mmCIF file of C-alpha atoms and ligand atoms in Angstrom:
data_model
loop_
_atom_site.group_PDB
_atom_site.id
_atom_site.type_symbol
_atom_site.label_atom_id
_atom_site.label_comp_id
_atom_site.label_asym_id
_atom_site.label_seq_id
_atom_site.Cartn_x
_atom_site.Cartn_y
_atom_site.Cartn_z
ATOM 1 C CA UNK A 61 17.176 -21.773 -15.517
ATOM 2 C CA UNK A 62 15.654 -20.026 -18.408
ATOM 3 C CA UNK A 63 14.590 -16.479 -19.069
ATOM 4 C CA UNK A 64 12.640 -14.753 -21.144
ATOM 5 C CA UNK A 65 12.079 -10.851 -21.753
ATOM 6 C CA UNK A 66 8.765 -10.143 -22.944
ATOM 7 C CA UNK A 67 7.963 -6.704 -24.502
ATOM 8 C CA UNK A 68 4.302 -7.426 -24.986
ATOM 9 C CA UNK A 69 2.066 -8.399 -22.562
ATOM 10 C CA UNK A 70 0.875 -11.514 -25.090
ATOM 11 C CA UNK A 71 4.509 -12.973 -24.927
ATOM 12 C CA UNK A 72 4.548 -12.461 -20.956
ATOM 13 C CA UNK A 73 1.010 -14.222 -20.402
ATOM 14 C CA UNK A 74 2.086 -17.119 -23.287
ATOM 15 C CA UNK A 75 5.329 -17.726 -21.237
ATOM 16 C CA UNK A 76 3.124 -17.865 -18.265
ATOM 17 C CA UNK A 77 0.796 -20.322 -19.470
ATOM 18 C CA UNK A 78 4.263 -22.404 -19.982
ATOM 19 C CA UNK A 79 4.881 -22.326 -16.357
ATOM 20 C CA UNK A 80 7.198 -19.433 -16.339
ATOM 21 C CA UNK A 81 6.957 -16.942 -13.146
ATOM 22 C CA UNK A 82 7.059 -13.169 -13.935
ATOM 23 C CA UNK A 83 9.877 -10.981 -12.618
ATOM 24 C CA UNK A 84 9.830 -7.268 -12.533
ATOM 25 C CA UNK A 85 12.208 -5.573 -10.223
ATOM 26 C CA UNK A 86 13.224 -8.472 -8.637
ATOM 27 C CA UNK A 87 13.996 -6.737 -5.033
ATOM 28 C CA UNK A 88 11.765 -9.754 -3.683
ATOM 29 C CA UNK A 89 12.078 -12.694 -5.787
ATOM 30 C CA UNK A 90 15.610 -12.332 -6.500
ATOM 31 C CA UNK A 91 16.972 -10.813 -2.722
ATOM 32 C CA UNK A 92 14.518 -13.308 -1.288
ATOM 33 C CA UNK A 93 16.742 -15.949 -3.865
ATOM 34 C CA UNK A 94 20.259 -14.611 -2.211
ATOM 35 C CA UNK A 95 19.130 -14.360 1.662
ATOM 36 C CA UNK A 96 18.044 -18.615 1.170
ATOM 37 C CA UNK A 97 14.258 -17.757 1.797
ATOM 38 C CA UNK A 98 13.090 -19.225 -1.419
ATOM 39 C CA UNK A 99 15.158 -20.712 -4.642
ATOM 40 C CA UNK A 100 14.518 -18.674 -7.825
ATOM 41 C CA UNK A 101 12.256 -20.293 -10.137
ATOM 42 C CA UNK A 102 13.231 -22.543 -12.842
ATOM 43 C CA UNK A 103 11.738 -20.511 -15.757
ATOM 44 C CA UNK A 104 11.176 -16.385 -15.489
ATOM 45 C CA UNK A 105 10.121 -13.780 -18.022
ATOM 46 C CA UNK A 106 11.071 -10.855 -17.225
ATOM 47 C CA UNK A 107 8.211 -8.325 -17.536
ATOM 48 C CA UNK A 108 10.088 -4.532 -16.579
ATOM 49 C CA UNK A 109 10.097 -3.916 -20.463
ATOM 50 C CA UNK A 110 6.557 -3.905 -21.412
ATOM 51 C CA UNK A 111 5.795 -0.455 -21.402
ATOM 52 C CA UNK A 112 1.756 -0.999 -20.964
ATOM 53 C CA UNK A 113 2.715 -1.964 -17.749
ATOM 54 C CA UNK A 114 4.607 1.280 -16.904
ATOM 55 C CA UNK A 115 1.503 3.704 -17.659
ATOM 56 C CA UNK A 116 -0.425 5.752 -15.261
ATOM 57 C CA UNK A 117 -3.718 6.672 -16.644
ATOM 58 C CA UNK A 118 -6.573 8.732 -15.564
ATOM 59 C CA UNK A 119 -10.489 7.477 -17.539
ATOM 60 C CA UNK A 120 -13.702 8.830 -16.387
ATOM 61 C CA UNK A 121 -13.938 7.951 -12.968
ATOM 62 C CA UNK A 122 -10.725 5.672 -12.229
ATOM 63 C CA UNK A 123 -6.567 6.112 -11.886
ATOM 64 C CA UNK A 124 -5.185 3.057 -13.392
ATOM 65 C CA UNK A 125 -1.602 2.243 -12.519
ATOM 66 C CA UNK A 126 0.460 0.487 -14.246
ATOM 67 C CA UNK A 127 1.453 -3.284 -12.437
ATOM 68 C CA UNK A 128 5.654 -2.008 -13.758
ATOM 69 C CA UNK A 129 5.275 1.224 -12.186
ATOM 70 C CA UNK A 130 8.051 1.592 -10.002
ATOM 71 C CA UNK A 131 8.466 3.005 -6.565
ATOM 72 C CA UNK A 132 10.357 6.143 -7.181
ATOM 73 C CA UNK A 133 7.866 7.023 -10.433
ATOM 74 C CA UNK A 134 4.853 6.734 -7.676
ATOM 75 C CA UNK A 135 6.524 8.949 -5.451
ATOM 76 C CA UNK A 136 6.980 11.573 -7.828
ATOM 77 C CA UNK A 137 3.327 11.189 -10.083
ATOM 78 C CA UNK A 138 2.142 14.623 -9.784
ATOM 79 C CA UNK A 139 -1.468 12.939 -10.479
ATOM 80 C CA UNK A 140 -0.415 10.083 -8.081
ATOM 81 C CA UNK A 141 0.787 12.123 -5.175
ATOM 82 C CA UNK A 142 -2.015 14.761 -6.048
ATOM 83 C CA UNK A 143 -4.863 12.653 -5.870
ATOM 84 C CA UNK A 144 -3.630 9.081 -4.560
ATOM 85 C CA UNK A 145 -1.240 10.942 -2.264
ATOM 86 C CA UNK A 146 -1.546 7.990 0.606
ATOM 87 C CA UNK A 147 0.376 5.181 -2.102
ATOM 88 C CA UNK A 148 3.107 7.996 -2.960
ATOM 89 C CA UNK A 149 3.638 8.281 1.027
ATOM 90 C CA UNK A 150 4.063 4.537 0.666
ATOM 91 C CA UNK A 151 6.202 4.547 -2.257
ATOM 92 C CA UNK A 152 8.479 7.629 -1.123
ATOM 93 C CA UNK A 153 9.327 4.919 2.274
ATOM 94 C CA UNK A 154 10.168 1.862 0.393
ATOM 95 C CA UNK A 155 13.599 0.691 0.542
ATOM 96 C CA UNK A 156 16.485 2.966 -0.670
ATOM 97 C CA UNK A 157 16.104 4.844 -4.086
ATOM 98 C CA UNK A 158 17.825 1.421 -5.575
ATOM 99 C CA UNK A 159 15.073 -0.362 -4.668
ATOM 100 C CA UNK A 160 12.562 2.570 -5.386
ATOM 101 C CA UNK A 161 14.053 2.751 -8.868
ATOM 102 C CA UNK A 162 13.381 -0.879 -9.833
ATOM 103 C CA UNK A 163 10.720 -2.181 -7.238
ATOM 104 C CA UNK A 164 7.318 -2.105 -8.711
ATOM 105 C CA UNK A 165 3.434 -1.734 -7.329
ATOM 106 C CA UNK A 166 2.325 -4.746 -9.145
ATOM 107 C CA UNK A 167 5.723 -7.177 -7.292
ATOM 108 C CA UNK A 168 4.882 -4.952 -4.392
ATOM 109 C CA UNK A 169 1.002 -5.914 -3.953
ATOM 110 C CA UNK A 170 1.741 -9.732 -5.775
ATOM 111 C CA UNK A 171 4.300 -10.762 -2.958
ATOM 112 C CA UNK A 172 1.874 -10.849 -0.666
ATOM 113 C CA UNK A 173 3.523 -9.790 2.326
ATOM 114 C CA UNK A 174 1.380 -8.430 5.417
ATOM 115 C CA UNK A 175 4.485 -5.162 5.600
ATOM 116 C CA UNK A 176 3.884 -4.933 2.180
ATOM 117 C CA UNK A 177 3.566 -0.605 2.156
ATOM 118 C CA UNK A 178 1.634 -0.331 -1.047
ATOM 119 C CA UNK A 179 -1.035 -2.835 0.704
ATOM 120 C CA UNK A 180 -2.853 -0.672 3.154
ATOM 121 C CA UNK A 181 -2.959 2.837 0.951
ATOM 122 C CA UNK A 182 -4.711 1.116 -2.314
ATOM 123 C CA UNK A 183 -7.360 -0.888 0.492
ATOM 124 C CA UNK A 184 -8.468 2.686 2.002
ATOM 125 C CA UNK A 185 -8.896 4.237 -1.989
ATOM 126 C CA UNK A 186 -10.741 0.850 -3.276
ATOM 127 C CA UNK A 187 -8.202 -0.283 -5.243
ATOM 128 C CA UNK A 188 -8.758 -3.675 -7.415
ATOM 129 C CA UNK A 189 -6.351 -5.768 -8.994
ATOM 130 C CA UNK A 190 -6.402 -6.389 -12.959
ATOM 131 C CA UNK A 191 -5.551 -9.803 -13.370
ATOM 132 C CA UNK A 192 -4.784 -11.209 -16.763
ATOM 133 C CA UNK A 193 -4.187 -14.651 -18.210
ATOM 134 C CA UNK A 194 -4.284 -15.368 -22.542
ATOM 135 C CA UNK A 195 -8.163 -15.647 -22.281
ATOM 136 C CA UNK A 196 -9.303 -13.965 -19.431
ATOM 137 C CA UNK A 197 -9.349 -10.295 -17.497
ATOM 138 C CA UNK A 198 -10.881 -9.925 -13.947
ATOM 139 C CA UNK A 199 -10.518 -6.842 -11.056
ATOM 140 C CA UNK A 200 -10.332 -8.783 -8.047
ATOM 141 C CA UNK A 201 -10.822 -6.992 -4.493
ATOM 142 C CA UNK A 202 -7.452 -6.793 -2.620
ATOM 143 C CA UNK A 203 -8.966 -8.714 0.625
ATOM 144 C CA UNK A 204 -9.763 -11.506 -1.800
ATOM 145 C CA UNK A 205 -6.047 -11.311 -3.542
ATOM 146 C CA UNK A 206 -4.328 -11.675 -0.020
ATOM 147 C CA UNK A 207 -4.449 -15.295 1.547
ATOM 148 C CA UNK A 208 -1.862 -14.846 3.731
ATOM 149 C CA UNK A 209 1.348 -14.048 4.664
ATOM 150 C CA UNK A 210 3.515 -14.264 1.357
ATOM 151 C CA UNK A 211 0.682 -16.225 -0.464
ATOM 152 C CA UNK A 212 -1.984 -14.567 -3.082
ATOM 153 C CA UNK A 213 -5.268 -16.338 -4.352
ATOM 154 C CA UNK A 214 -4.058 -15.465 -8.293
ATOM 155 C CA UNK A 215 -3.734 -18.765 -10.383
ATOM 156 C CA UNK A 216 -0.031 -18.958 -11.715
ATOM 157 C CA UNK A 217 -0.444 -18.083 -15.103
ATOM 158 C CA UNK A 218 -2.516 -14.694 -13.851
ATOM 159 C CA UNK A 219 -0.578 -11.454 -14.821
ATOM 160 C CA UNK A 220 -1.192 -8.331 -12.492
ATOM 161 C CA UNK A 221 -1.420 -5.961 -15.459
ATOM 162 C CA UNK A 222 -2.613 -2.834 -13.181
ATOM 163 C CA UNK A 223 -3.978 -1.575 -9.949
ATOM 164 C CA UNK A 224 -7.876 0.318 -10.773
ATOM 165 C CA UNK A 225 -8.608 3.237 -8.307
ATOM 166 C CA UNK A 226 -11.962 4.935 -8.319
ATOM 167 C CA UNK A 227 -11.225 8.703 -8.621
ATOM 168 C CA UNK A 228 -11.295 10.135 -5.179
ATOM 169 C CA UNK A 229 -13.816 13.205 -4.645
ATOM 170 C CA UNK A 230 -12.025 16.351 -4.677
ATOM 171 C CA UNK A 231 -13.029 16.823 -0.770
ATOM 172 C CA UNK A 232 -11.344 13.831 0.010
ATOM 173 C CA UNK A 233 -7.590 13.271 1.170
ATOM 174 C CA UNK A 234 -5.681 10.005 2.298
ATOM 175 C CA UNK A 235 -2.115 9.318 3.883
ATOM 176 C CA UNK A 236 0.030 6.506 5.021
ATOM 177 C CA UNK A 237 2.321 6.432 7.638
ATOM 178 C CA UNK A 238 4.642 3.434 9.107
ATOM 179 C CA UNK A 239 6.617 3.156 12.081
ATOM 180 C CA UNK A 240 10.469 2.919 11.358
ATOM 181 C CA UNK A 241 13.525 2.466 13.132
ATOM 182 C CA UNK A 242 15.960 4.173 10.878
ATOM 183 C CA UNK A 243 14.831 5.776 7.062
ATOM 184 C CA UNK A 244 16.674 3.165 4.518
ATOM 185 C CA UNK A 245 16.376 -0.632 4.280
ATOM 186 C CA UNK A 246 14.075 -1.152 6.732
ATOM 187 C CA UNK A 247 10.307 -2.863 6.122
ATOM 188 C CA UNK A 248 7.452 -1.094 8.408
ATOM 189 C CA UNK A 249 7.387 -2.532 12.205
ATOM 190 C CA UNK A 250 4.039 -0.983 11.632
ATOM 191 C CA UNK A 251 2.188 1.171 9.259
ATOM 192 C CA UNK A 252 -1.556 2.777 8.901
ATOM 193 C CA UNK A 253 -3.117 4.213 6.318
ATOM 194 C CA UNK A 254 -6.590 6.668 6.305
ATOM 195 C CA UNK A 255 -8.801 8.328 4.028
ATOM 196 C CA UNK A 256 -11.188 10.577 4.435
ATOM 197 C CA UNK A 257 -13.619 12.603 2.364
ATOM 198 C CA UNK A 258 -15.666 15.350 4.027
ATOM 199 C CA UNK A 259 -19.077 16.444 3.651
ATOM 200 C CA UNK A 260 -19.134 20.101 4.682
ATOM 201 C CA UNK A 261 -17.475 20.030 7.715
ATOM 202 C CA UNK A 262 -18.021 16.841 8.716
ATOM 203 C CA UNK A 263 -16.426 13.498 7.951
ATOM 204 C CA UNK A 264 -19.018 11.618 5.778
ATOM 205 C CA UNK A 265 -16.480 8.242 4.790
ATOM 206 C CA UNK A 266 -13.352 7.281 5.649
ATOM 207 C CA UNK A 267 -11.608 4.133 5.907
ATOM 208 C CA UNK A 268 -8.833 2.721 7.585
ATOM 209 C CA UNK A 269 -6.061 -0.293 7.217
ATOM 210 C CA UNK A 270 -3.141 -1.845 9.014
ATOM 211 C CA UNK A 271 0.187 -2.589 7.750
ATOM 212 C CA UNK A 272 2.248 -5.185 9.839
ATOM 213 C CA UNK A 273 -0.130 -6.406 12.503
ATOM 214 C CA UNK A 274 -1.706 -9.555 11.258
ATOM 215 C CA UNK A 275 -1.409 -12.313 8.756
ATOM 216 C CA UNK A 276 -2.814 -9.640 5.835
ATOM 217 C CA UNK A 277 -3.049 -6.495 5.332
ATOM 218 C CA UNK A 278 -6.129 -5.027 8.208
ATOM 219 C CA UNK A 279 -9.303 -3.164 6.990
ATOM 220 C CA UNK A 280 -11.030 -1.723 9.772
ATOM 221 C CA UNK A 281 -15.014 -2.025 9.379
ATOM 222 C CA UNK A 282 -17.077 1.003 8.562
ATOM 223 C CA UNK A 283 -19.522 -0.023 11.333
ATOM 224 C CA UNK A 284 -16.313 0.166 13.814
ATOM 225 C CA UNK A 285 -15.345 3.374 12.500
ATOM 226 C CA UNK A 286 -18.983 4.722 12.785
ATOM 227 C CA UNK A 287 -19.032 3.415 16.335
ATOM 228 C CA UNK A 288 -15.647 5.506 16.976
ATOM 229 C CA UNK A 289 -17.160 8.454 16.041
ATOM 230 C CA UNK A 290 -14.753 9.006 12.928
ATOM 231 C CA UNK A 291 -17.567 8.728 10.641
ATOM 232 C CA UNK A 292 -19.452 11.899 11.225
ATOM 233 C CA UNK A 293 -16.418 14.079 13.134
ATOM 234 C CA UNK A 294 -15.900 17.207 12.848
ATOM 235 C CA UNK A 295 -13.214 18.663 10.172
ATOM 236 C CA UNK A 296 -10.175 20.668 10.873
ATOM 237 C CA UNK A 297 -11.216 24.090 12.862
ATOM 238 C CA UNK A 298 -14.372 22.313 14.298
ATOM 239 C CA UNK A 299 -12.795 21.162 16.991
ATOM 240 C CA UNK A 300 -11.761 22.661 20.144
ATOM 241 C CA UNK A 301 -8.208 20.271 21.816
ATOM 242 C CA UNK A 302 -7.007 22.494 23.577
ATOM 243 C CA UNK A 303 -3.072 21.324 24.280
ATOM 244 C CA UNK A 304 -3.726 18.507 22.267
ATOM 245 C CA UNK A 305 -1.909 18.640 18.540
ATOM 246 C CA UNK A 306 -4.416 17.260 16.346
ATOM 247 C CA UNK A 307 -7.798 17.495 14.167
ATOM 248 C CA UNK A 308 -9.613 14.600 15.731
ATOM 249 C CA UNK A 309 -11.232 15.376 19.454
ATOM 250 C CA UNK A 310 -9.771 13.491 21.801
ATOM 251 C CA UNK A 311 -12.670 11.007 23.026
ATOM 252 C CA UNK A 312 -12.895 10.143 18.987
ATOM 253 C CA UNK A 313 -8.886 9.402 18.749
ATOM 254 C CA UNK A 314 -9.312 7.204 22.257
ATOM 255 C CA UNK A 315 -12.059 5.139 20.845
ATOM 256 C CA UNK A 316 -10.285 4.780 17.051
ATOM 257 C CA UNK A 317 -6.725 3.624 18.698
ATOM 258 C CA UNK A 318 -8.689 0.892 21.392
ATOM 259 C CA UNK A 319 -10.778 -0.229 17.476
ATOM 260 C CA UNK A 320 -7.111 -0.364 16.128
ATOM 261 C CA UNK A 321 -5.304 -2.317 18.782
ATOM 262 C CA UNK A 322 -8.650 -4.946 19.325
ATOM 263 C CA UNK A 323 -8.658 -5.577 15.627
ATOM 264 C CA UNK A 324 -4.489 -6.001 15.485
ATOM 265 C CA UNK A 325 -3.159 -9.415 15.760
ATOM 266 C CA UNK A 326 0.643 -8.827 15.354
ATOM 267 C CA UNK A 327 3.774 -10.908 16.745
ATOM 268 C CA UNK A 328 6.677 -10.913 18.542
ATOM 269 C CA UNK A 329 9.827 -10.969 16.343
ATOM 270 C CA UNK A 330 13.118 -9.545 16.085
ATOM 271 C CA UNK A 331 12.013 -5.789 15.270
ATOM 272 C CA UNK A 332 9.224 -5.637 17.793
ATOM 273 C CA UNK A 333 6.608 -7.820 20.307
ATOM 274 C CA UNK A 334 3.358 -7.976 19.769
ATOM 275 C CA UNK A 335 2.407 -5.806 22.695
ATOM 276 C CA UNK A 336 4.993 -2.938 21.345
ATOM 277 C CA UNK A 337 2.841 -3.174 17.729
ATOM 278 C CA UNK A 338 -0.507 -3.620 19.289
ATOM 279 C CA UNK A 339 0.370 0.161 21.065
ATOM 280 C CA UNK A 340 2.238 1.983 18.193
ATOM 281 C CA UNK A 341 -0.264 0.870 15.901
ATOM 282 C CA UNK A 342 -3.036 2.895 17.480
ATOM 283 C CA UNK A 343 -0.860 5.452 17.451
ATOM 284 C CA UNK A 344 0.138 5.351 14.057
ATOM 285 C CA UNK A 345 -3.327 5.030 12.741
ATOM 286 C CA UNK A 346 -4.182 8.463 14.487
ATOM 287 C CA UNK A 347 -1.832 10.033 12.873
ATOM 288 C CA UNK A 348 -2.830 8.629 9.566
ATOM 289 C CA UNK A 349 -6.737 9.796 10.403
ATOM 290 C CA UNK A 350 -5.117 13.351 10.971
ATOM 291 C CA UNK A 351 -3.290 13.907 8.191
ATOM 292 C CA UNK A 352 -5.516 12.401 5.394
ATOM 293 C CA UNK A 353 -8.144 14.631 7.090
ATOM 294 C CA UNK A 354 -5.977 17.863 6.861
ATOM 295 C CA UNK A 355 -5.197 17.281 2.881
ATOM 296 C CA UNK A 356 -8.940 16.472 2.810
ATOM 297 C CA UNK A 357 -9.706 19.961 4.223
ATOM 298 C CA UNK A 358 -7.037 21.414 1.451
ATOM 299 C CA UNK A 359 -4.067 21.861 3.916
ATOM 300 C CA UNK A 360 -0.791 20.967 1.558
ATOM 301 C CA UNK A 361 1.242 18.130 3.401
ATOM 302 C CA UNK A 362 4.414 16.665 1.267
ATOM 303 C CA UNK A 363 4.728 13.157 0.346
ATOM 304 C CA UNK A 364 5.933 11.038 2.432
ATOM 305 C CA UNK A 365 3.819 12.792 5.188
ATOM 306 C CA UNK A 366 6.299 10.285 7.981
ATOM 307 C CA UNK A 367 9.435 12.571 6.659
ATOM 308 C CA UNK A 368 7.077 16.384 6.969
ATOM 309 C CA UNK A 369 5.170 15.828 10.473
ATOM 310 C CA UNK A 370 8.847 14.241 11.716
ATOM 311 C CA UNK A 371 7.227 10.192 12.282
ATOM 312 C CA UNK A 372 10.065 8.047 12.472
ATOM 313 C CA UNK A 373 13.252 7.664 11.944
ATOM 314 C CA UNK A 374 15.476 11.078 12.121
HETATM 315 C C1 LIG B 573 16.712 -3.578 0.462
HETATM 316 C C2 LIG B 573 15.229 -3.743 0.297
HETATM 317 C C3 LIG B 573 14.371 -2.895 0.976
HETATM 318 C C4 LIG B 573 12.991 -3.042 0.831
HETATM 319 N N1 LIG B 573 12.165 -2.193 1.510
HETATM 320 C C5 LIG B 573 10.818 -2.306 1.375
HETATM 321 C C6 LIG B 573 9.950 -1.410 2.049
HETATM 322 O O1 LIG B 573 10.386 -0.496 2.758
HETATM 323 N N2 LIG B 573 8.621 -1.579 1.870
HETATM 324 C C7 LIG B 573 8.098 -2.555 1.067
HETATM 325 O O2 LIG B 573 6.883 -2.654 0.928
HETATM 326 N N3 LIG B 573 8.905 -3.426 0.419
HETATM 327 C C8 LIG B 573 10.246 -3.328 0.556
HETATM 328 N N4 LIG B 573 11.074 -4.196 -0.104
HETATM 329 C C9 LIG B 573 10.483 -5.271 -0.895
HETATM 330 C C10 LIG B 573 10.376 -4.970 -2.419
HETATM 331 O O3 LIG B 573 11.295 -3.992 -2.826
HETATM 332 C C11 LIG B 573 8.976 -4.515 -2.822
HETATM 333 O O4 LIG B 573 8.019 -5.467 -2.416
HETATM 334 C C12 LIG B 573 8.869 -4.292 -4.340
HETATM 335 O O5 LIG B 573 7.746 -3.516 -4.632
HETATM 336 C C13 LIG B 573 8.795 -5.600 -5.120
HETATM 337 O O6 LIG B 573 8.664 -5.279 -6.488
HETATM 338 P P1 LIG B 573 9.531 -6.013 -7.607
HETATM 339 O O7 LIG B 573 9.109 -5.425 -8.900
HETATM 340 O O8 LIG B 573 10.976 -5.935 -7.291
HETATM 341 O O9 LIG B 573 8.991 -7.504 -7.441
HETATM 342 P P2 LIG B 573 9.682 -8.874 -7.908
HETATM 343 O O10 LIG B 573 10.739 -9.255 -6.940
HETATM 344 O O11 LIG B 573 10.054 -8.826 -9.341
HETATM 345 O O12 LIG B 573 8.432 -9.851 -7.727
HETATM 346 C C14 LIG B 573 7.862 -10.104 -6.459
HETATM 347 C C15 LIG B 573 6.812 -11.212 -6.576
HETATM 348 O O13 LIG B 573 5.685 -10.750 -7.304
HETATM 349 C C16 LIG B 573 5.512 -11.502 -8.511
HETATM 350 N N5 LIG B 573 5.166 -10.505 -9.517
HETATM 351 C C17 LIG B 573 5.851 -9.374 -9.824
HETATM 352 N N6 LIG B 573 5.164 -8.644 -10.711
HETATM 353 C C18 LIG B 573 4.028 -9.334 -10.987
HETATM 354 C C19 LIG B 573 2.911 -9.098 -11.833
HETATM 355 N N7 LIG B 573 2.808 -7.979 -12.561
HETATM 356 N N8 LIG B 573 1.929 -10.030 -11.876
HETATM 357 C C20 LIG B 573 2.011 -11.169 -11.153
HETATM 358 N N9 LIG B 573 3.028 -11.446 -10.321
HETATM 359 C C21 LIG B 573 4.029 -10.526 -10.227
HETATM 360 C C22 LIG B 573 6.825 -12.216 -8.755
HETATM 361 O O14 LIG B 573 6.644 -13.435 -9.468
HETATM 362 C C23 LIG B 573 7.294 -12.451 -7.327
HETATM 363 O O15 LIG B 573 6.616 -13.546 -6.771
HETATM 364 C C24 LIG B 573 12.465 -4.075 0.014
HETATM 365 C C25 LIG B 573 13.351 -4.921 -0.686
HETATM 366 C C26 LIG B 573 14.715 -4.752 -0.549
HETATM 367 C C27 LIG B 573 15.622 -5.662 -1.301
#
């Protein structure tokens, strides 16, 4: 086996265009390597000391992060969690802090996997992918990048040299949150993630997508969404629940959780059946709803929003 360590992003595509496979934190290739799902490549360049790929930068109107940005720097991004705050959620829930520390977005979003945590938080802010090879760049939609379960559409010599986020309006909020059995170590059994941006008092967008429940990651459509009544509820303190503890009204959470559990097509393995994901994932994507709309409407909720409303593990 050989390996490189590229410092530039040049060296890393050149050794790419050999037929070398990047590595950044290696939490997936090289655990995947040790538990027999996959042998390690024959040639790697290692690509965790480039430091282009460990910037977070705010242009005009997008947040562009870094493909080497790690887990733990995500969680902790003031401008990240501030304005992005559904991908810190995501990031603070990942792993343990070993795996924070070293796992990155870009081996996050590039393995392809349908638990994948990242996946569902940069779908509902528009996130695109930067792809790179020696003679080309291209931002490719996400739902275009993921084929499948552990399989992306990126040719082999492509570089993900960032993730591009369109600046969210200040009125707008987003969250993710995943269903867990205990807080360390463990991948989602499912996960949901919302945003939401308001238009007075009313939601005017919002967008929602499933972590865990199909082959991909799950966008729900707008139409579906309209049709739920989501698009075009009523913010925080414009609803009357009564006993019930949330923002939505309750005939607008019924109709979003029966859109969420028709559009899931999970299965059965050793963590959960497909009927147990189908039901907690309506559940989960409520929650998501409420809390991106309550940061929407300025109320402060930490990162990871599953560890400060108590969803979860204990
Ligand atoms: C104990 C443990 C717990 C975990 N828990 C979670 C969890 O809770 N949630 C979760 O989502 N994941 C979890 N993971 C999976 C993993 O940590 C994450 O997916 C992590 O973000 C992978 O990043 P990495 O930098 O380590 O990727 P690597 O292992 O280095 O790479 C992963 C894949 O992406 C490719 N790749 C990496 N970077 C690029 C790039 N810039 N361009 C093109 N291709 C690239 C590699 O070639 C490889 O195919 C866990 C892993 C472990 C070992």
């Amino acid at each position: 086996m050989t390996l490189v360590v590229a410092t530039t992003i040049d060296e890393a595509l050149r050794a790419m265009a050999d037929g070398s496979r990047p590595i950044a934190g290696g939490t997936d290739l090289v655990v995947g390597h040790r538990q027999g799902k996959a042998p390690l490549p024959d040639a790697l360049v290692a690509i965790d000391r480039i430091p282009e790929l460990g910037r977070i930068d705010e242009a005009a109107d997008v947040i562009r992060i870094g493909a080497g940005v790690t887990h733990a720097r995500l969680m902790s991004d003031e401008l990240v969690a501030g304005r992005l705050s559904a991908v810190a959620d995501a990031a603070a829930l990942v792993g343990s802090p070993a795996t924070r520390n070293v796992g990155s977005i870009g081996g996050n979003v590039m393995n392809g996997s349908p638990a994948m945590d990242t996946g569902a938080p940069l779908v509902v802010l528009g996130a695109k992918a930067e792809l790179r090879t020696l003679s080309n760049t291209r931002l490719v939609e996400l739902a275009d990048l993921w084929t499948g379960p552990g399989s992306v559409s990126a040719t082999s010599d492509e570089l993900c040299t960032a993730l591009v986020i369109p600046i969210p309006a200040p009125n707008a909020g987003s969250a993710y949150v995943r269903l867990e059995y205990r807080r360390a170590m463990e991948i989602a059994v499912v996960g949901a993630a919302a945003s939401v941006e308001f238009d007075g008092d009313r939601v005017a967008a919002a967008r929602v997508a499933l972590t865990a429940v199909a082959p991909t990651i799950v966008e729900i459509d707008a139409a579906d969404l309209m049709d739920a009544g989501l698009i075009g509820a009523a913010g925080p303190g414009g609803v009357d629940n009564g006993a019930v503890d949330t923002v939505l009204d309750a005939a607008v959470m019924d109709a979003l959780t029966a859109v969420v559990a028709d559009r899931a097509a999970p299965i059965s393995d050793l963590r959960a059946s497909d009927r147990y994901r189908r039901h907690t994932i309506g559940v989960m994507a409520k929650r998501a709803v409420d809390a991106a709309m309550r940061r929407a409407s300025g109320e402060h909720i930490a990162v990871p929003v599953n560890r400060s409303v108590g969803i979860g593990a204990s």
